[in-house]
């Protein structure tokens, strides 16, 4: 199926996960009465906020890497790896909200998939340059 449809869906799902984390941070802001622009004051809110912001930070690595890998190697493989990234983010988010010490496995999956996509994309584009 080597088309952009599958990684397109994965991109939309990744953004949806980020939106859900953002809404959770907002819900916790209201619940714990954290008045903007403050971002501290309740551990429950701070955990939700860190999940949101950390996911935003990682989207900046994940999204371009997903598409670089897809274009230069395989859109299907990129999308499957991207689904792993989403699973890692969800695991990270749940772990961090429950107990920040439990965020490790989700972060490990997140970083592993990002490195796979980034270096796979770099390799793929290097091969494209050498073969042209």
XYZ file of C-alpha atoms in Angstrom:
132
model
C 0.000 0.000 0.000
C 2.954 2.440 -0.260
C 0.846 5.640 -0.093
C 0.709 8.614 2.211
C -2.716 7.633 3.571
C -1.430 5.438 6.410
C 1.154 7.919 7.781
C -1.443 10.656 7.277
C -3.810 8.824 9.610
C -0.959 8.258 12.088
C -0.157 11.982 11.971
C -3.788 12.825 12.736
C -3.837 10.302 15.607
C -0.636 11.772 17.074
C -2.150 15.258 16.980
C -5.342 13.877 18.546
C -3.339 12.361 21.414
C -1.675 15.729 21.928
C -5.086 17.436 21.952
C -6.339 14.980 24.573
C -3.281 15.691 26.741
C -3.918 19.429 26.290
C -7.548 19.067 27.343
C -6.477 17.029 30.368
C -4.058 19.785 31.403
C -6.851 22.336 30.998
C -9.253 20.199 33.000
C -6.661 19.923 35.770
C -6.038 23.677 35.654
C -9.725 24.252 36.427
C -9.959 21.407 38.945
C -6.973 22.653 40.946
C -7.804 26.354 40.463
C -4.525 27.243 38.761
C -5.132 30.735 37.367
C -3.271 31.647 34.163
C -0.475 32.454 33.596
C 0.634 30.265 36.531
C 1.853 26.768 35.681
C 2.593 25.637 39.227
C 0.622 25.174 42.393
C -0.757 21.645 42.298
C 1.119 18.450 41.646
C -1.850 16.991 39.767
C -1.943 19.931 37.392
C 1.836 20.058 37.038
C 1.954 16.396 36.009
C -0.759 16.869 33.382
C 0.964 20.025 32.139
C 4.335 18.267 31.832
C 2.743 15.418 29.851
C 1.236 17.990 27.489
C 4.420 20.019 27.083
C 6.724 17.014 26.785
C 4.486 15.618 24.060
C 4.606 18.936 22.216
C 8.405 18.904 22.468
C 8.516 15.396 21.014
C 6.054 16.143 18.219
C 8.703 18.501 16.810
C 11.025 15.494 16.420
C 8.452 12.849 15.557
C 6.425 14.465 12.770
C 9.245 15.470 10.419
C 11.058 12.194 11.109
C 7.919 10.192 10.271
C 7.581 11.887 6.891
C 11.302 11.818 6.092
C 11.375 8.086 6.737
C 8.181 7.522 4.794
C 9.318 9.406 1.716
C 12.817 7.949 1.617
C 12.123 4.390 2.799
C 8.538 3.225 3.195
C 5.348 5.027 4.133
C 3.887 1.835 5.558
C 6.867 1.071 7.796
C 6.983 4.709 8.926
C 3.312 4.527 9.879
C 3.751 1.306 11.881
C 6.696 2.848 13.742
C 4.540 5.939 14.249
C 1.854 3.828 15.885
C 4.560 2.637 18.273
C 5.374 6.285 19.026
C 1.714 6.952 19.849
C 1.611 3.920 22.138
C 4.773 5.166 23.845
C 3.271 8.619 24.359
C 0.087 7.185 25.870
C 2.117 4.915 28.155
C 4.305 7.879 29.132
C 1.276 10.074 29.818
C -0.493 7.532 31.981
C 2.694 6.651 33.845
C 3.618 10.271 34.527
C 0.165 11.220 35.806
C 0.044 8.191 38.127
C 3.652 8.523 39.331
C 6.417 10.420 37.503
C 8.821 7.583 38.285
C 6.681 5.355 36.013
C 7.235 7.449 32.880
C 10.371 5.546 31.847
C 8.945 2.773 29.643
C 6.841 5.218 27.628
C 9.793 7.575 27.201
C 12.005 4.676 26.120
C 9.494 3.724 23.405
C 9.102 7.365 22.361
C 12.834 7.939 21.993
C 13.414 4.590 20.298
C 10.813 5.226 17.629
C 12.047 8.792 17.075
C 15.628 7.620 16.599
C 14.508 4.835 14.251
C 12.535 7.268 12.111
C 15.118 10.051 12.167
C 18.176 7.953 11.372
C 16.211 5.785 8.954
C 15.133 8.934 7.142
C 18.680 10.288 7.145
C 19.929 6.988 5.726
C 17.170 6.913 3.126
C 17.881 10.429 1.906
C 21.627 9.746 1.883
C 20.979 6.745 -0.375
C 18.725 8.846 -2.608
C 21.468 11.462 -2.967
C 24.121 8.852 -3.745
C 21.919 7.180 -6.363
C 20.968 10.332 -8.245
